[in-house]
Amino acid sequence: HQKACLHVSLTTDESGMVHMAEGVPKTVEAVKQIWRTAAIVCFDVDSTVVSEEGIDVLAAHCGAGEAVAEWTNKAMGGGVPFEVALEERLKLIHPSKQQIADCVAAHPLPFTPGVPELVAALHKRGTKVFLISGGFRQMIAPVAKHLNIPESNIIANNIFFNEDGSYKTFDAEEPTSRSGGKAVAIAKVKAEHGLSPIVMVGDGATDAEACPPADAFVGFGGVVVREKVRALTPWYVTSMADLHAELEAEPAQ
């Protein structure tokens, strides 16, 4: 299969704008062809599979909403290293095990329209689906369960608690706890499963960084449009229905 990402690297200039390196095929059809034949599809979760940012929902539940949302925007827009934003946000939230459980129960993350149907269609085709997120495993597990995605196909940050259930720290060994971590995660998936092509779908700069080793990156703007991210892929969609329809489409002649 033709790769839609060849030796791509993201560079940031003095203004903070992210640029795609030269040598990356710019055709929409190249990306669509890989999407139609994907053996594995990896979805970002926040503002992609679900229509909210899980960490912002948790922050609001814990009374730290506005300050944390600012850090989320900085991280997703590529303005600060992800690991810095993650650590700073967790310092502000300091969530206990009980607070997370209460938040998940009170504020289940709503699916972006079309996601359950798209994941079901991928599964029916035999495509493996993974959730790769800078969010928290404790909040993503219920999402995965609803979509019939096994927990072993979740790669996300993990929160550690003290014996009394209070917040201790996060697992800094998780690849998704730092910038460039989604690329590491996808390389691990590729090595463990030996399947290709692999497509990454997401709304943020951290998702674009995952291609390569992903064979294609599809930008998703159905929840929030990030212009920096739109510039990093030939195929940028604003509806899951576009992705679903393309699974059945005939290749362009």
Short mmCIF file of C-alpha atoms in Angstrom, two decimals:
data_model
loop_
_atom_site.label_atom_id
_atom_site.label_comp_id
_atom_site.label_asym_id
_atom_site.label_seq_id
_atom_site.Cartn_x
_atom_site.Cartn_y
_atom_site.Cartn_z
CA HIS A 1 0.00 0.00 0.00
CA GLN A 2 1.13 3.50 -0.73
CA LYS A 3 2.02 5.34 2.42
CA ALA A 4 0.48 8.73 3.05
CA CYS A 5 3.21 9.65 5.52
CA LEU A 6 6.81 9.39 4.43
CA HIS A 7 9.49 10.64 6.78
CA VAL A 8 7.18 13.31 8.14
CA SER A 9 8.37 15.40 11.03
CA LEU A 10 6.58 18.28 12.66
CA THR A 11 8.55 21.44 13.11
CA THR A 12 7.55 24.52 15.04
CA ASP A 13 8.61 28.03 14.04
CA GLU A 14 9.00 31.06 16.27
CA SER A 15 5.29 31.89 16.03
CA GLY A 16 4.40 28.45 17.36
CA MET A 17 2.92 27.26 14.07
CA VAL A 18 3.40 23.57 13.31
CA HIS A 19 4.55 22.63 9.82
CA MET A 20 4.56 19.37 7.89
CA ALA A 21 7.92 18.36 6.50
CA GLU A 22 8.46 18.04 2.76
CA GLY A 23 8.14 14.61 1.18
CA VAL A 24 4.67 13.81 2.49
CA PRO A 25 2.16 12.88 -0.27
CA LYS A 26 -0.47 15.59 -0.42
CA THR A 27 -3.30 13.72 -2.14
CA VAL A 28 -6.61 13.04 -0.45
CA GLU A 29 -7.00 9.84 -2.45
CA ALA A 30 -3.72 8.40 -1.09
CA VAL A 31 -5.04 8.77 2.44
CA LYS A 32 -8.51 7.49 1.54
CA GLN A 33 -7.04 4.38 -0.08
CA ILE A 34 -5.18 3.55 3.12
CA TRP A 35 -8.31 4.23 5.19
CA ARG A 36 -10.38 1.83 3.06
CA THR A 37 -7.82 -0.95 3.51
CA ALA A 38 -6.78 -0.30 7.12
CA ALA A 39 -5.97 -3.35 9.23
CA ILE A 40 -5.87 -1.23 12.39
CA VAL A 41 -7.55 2.11 13.13
CA CYS A 42 -6.40 4.09 16.14
CA PHE A 43 -8.72 6.79 17.40
CA ASP A 44 -7.94 9.65 19.70
CA VAL A 45 -10.66 9.87 22.34
CA ASP A 46 -11.28 13.43 23.57
CA SER A 47 -12.91 15.69 20.96
CA THR A 48 -12.82 12.77 18.52
CA VAL A 49 -14.56 9.62 19.80
CA VAL A 50 -16.32 11.68 22.45
CA SER A 51 -17.46 15.27 22.06
CA GLU A 52 -15.79 16.57 25.22
CA GLU A 53 -12.30 16.68 26.70
CA GLY A 54 -12.39 14.13 29.51
CA ILE A 55 -9.78 15.93 31.57
CA ASP A 56 -11.82 19.14 31.39
CA VAL A 57 -14.96 17.27 32.51
CA LEU A 58 -13.02 15.83 35.44
CA ALA A 59 -11.57 19.24 36.27
CA ALA A 60 -15.01 20.85 36.29
CA HIS A 61 -16.28 18.06 38.54
CA CYS A 62 -13.38 18.75 40.92
CA GLY A 63 -13.78 22.53 40.79
CA ALA A 64 -10.75 23.39 38.62
CA GLY A 65 -12.48 23.78 35.26
CA GLU A 66 -11.34 27.07 33.75
CA ALA A 67 -7.66 26.85 34.63
CA VAL A 68 -7.42 23.29 33.31
CA ALA A 69 -9.26 24.08 30.07
CA GLU A 70 -6.61 26.71 29.25
CA TRP A 71 -3.88 24.07 29.58
CA THR A 72 -5.86 21.62 27.43
CA ASN A 73 -6.09 24.13 24.58
CA LYS A 74 -2.37 24.84 24.83
CA ALA A 75 -1.57 21.12 24.67
CA MET A 76 -3.93 20.23 21.82
CA GLY A 77 -2.90 23.21 19.74
CA GLY A 78 0.75 22.23 20.01
CA GLY A 79 1.67 25.34 22.02
CA VAL A 80 3.35 23.54 24.95
CA PRO A 81 4.84 20.06 25.43
CA PHE A 82 2.09 17.63 26.33
CA GLU A 83 3.88 16.29 29.40
CA VAL A 84 4.06 19.79 30.86
CA ALA A 85 0.36 20.38 30.29
CA LEU A 86 -0.54 16.97 31.76
CA GLU A 87 1.46 17.50 34.94
CA GLU A 88 0.18 21.04 35.44
CA ARG A 89 -3.43 20.00 34.93
CA LEU A 90 -3.18 17.13 37.37
CA LYS A 91 -1.64 19.44 39.96
CA LEU A 92 -4.72 21.63 39.61
CA ILE A 93 -7.26 18.78 39.68
CA HIS A 94 -5.63 16.40 42.20
CA PRO A 95 -8.41 13.83 41.61
CA SER A 96 -9.11 11.09 44.13
CA LYS A 97 -10.20 7.61 43.09
CA GLN A 98 -13.71 8.34 44.39
CA GLN A 99 -13.92 11.67 42.57
CA ILE A 100 -13.10 9.97 39.26
CA ALA A 101 -15.70 7.25 39.87
CA ASP A 102 -18.30 9.88 40.79
CA CYS A 103 -17.42 11.95 37.71
CA VAL A 104 -17.77 8.98 35.34
CA ALA A 105 -21.14 8.13 36.89
CA ALA A 106 -22.47 11.70 36.88
CA HIS A 107 -21.00 12.84 33.54
CA PRO A 108 -20.62 9.92 31.13
CA LEU A 109 -18.66 11.17 28.12
CA PRO A 110 -21.04 11.64 25.15
CA PHE A 111 -20.12 9.99 21.86
CA THR A 112 -19.47 12.16 18.84
CA PRO A 113 -22.34 11.44 16.41
CA GLY A 114 -21.63 8.45 14.20
CA VAL A 115 -18.84 6.93 16.31
CA PRO A 116 -20.67 3.78 17.52
CA GLU A 117 -21.82 3.01 13.98
CA LEU A 118 -18.35 3.62 12.50
CA VAL A 119 -16.59 1.42 15.06
CA ALA A 120 -19.18 -1.32 14.54
CA ALA A 121 -18.59 -1.15 10.76
CA LEU A 122 -14.82 -1.39 11.25
CA HIS A 123 -15.22 -4.37 13.56
CA LYS A 124 -17.53 -6.06 11.04
CA ARG A 125 -14.79 -5.72 8.42
CA GLY A 126 -12.29 -7.34 10.78
CA THR A 127 -10.42 -4.10 11.41
CA LYS A 128 -8.87 -3.86 14.86
CA VAL A 129 -9.77 -0.65 16.69
CA PHE A 130 -7.59 0.99 19.32
CA LEU A 131 -8.13 4.03 21.53
CA ILE A 132 -4.92 6.02 21.99
CA SER A 133 -5.35 8.98 24.29
CA GLY A 134 -3.60 11.51 26.45
CA GLY A 135 -6.64 11.19 28.70
CA PHE A 136 -7.10 8.80 31.59
CA ARG A 137 -7.66 5.06 31.38
CA GLN A 138 -10.12 5.27 34.28
CA MET A 139 -12.42 7.50 32.20
CA ILE A 140 -11.85 5.80 28.85
CA ALA A 141 -12.59 2.22 29.93
CA PRO A 142 -16.39 2.78 29.98
CA VAL A 143 -16.18 4.32 26.49
CA ALA A 144 -14.27 1.32 25.17
CA LYS A 145 -16.70 -1.13 26.79
CA HIS A 146 -19.68 0.53 25.08
CA LEU A 147 -17.88 0.26 21.71
CA ASN A 148 -16.87 -3.39 22.26
CA ILE A 149 -13.20 -2.42 22.23
CA PRO A 150 -11.17 -4.65 24.58
CA GLU A 151 -9.33 -2.91 27.42
CA SER A 152 -6.10 -4.31 26.01
CA ASN A 153 -6.67 -2.00 23.02
CA ILE A 154 -6.59 1.12 25.19
CA ILE A 155 -3.34 3.05 25.41
CA ALA A 156 -3.86 5.97 27.76
CA ASN A 157 -2.55 7.63 30.89
CA ASN A 158 -2.96 5.90 34.20
CA ILE A 159 -3.46 7.62 37.54
CA PHE A 160 -1.93 6.18 40.70
CA PHE A 161 -3.60 6.60 44.09
CA ASN A 162 -2.46 6.41 47.69
CA GLU A 163 -3.84 3.66 49.92
CA ASP A 164 -6.60 5.99 51.12
CA GLY A 165 -7.67 6.64 47.51
CA SER A 166 -6.21 10.14 47.30
CA TYR A 167 -4.30 11.23 44.20
CA LYS A 168 -0.66 10.15 44.16
CA THR A 169 0.75 10.71 40.66
CA PHE A 170 0.40 9.58 37.06
CA ASP A 171 2.32 6.83 35.30
CA ALA A 172 5.18 8.63 33.56
CA GLU A 173 6.08 5.38 31.79
CA GLU A 174 2.94 5.50 29.65
CA PRO A 175 3.98 6.73 26.19
CA THR A 176 0.89 8.97 25.98
CA SER A 177 2.07 10.98 28.99
CA ARG A 178 4.51 12.94 26.82
CA SER A 179 4.80 14.69 23.48
CA GLY A 180 5.38 12.25 20.64
CA GLY A 181 3.95 9.46 22.77
CA LYS A 182 1.22 8.49 20.34
CA ALA A 183 3.87 7.68 17.73
CA VAL A 184 5.57 5.42 20.29
CA ALA A 185 2.22 3.81 21.07
CA ILE A 186 1.45 3.11 17.42
CA ALA A 187 4.94 1.71 16.83
CA LYS A 188 4.27 -0.67 19.72
CA VAL A 189 0.90 -1.69 18.26
CA LYS A 190 2.48 -2.26 14.85
CA ALA A 191 5.27 -4.38 16.34
CA GLU A 192 2.95 -6.46 18.52
CA HIS A 193 0.31 -7.16 15.87
CA GLY A 194 2.38 -7.15 12.70
CA LEU A 195 -0.46 -5.62 10.72
CA SER A 196 -0.63 -2.73 8.28
CA PRO A 197 -1.80 -0.31 7.17
CA ILE A 198 -2.51 1.59 10.38
CA VAL A 199 -4.52 4.81 10.38
CA MET A 200 -4.60 7.42 13.16
CA VAL A 201 -7.72 9.58 13.47
CA GLY A 202 -7.76 12.58 15.79
CA ASP A 203 -8.23 16.29 16.35
CA GLY A 204 -4.93 17.32 17.91
CA ALA A 205 -1.26 17.98 17.23
CA THR A 206 -0.36 14.91 19.28
CA ASP A 207 -2.39 12.79 16.84
CA ALA A 208 -0.63 14.23 13.79
CA GLU A 209 2.70 13.39 15.44
CA ALA A 210 1.77 9.69 15.23
CA CYS A 211 2.25 9.58 11.44
CA PRO A 212 4.66 7.91 10.91
CA PRO A 213 4.73 5.18 12.18
CA ALA A 214 1.00 5.28 11.31
CA ASP A 215 0.61 4.92 7.56
CA ALA A 216 -1.93 7.75 7.40
CA PHE A 217 -3.36 10.46 9.61
CA VAL A 218 -6.94 11.69 9.20
CA GLY A 219 -7.63 15.01 10.91
CA PHE A 220 -11.01 15.29 12.62
CA GLY A 221 -12.68 18.65 13.14
CA GLY A 222 -16.22 17.59 13.99
CA VAL A 223 -15.94 18.82 17.57
CA VAL A 224 -13.29 21.53 17.32
CA VAL A 225 -11.36 22.70 14.27
CA ARG A 226 -7.66 23.24 14.90
CA GLU A 227 -6.13 25.02 11.92
CA LYS A 228 -2.61 23.85 12.79
CA VAL A 229 -3.84 20.27 12.53
CA ARG A 230 -5.83 20.84 9.33
CA ALA A 231 -2.55 21.85 7.69
CA LEU A 232 -0.95 18.50 8.56
CA THR A 233 -3.09 16.17 6.46
CA PRO A 234 -4.61 16.16 2.98
CA TRP A 235 -7.81 14.58 4.33
CA TYR A 236 -9.53 16.54 7.08
CA VAL A 237 -13.10 15.59 7.95
CA THR A 238 -15.74 17.18 10.17
CA SER A 239 -18.12 14.22 10.34
CA MET A 240 -17.71 10.56 11.27
CA ALA A 241 -20.23 9.88 8.51
CA ASP A 242 -17.56 10.93 5.98
CA LEU A 243 -15.26 8.22 7.30
CA HIS A 244 -18.06 5.65 7.38
CA ALA A 245 -19.13 6.39 3.80
CA GLU A 246 -15.56 6.16 2.54
CA LEU A 247 -15.25 2.59 3.83
CA GLU A 248 -17.69 1.54 1.10
CA ALA A 249 -16.47 3.90 -1.60
CA GLU A 250 -14.83 2.76 -4.81
CA PRO A 251 -11.28 4.00 -5.41
CA ALA A 252 -10.98 6.99 -7.73
CA GLN A 253 -9.90 6.07 -11.24
#
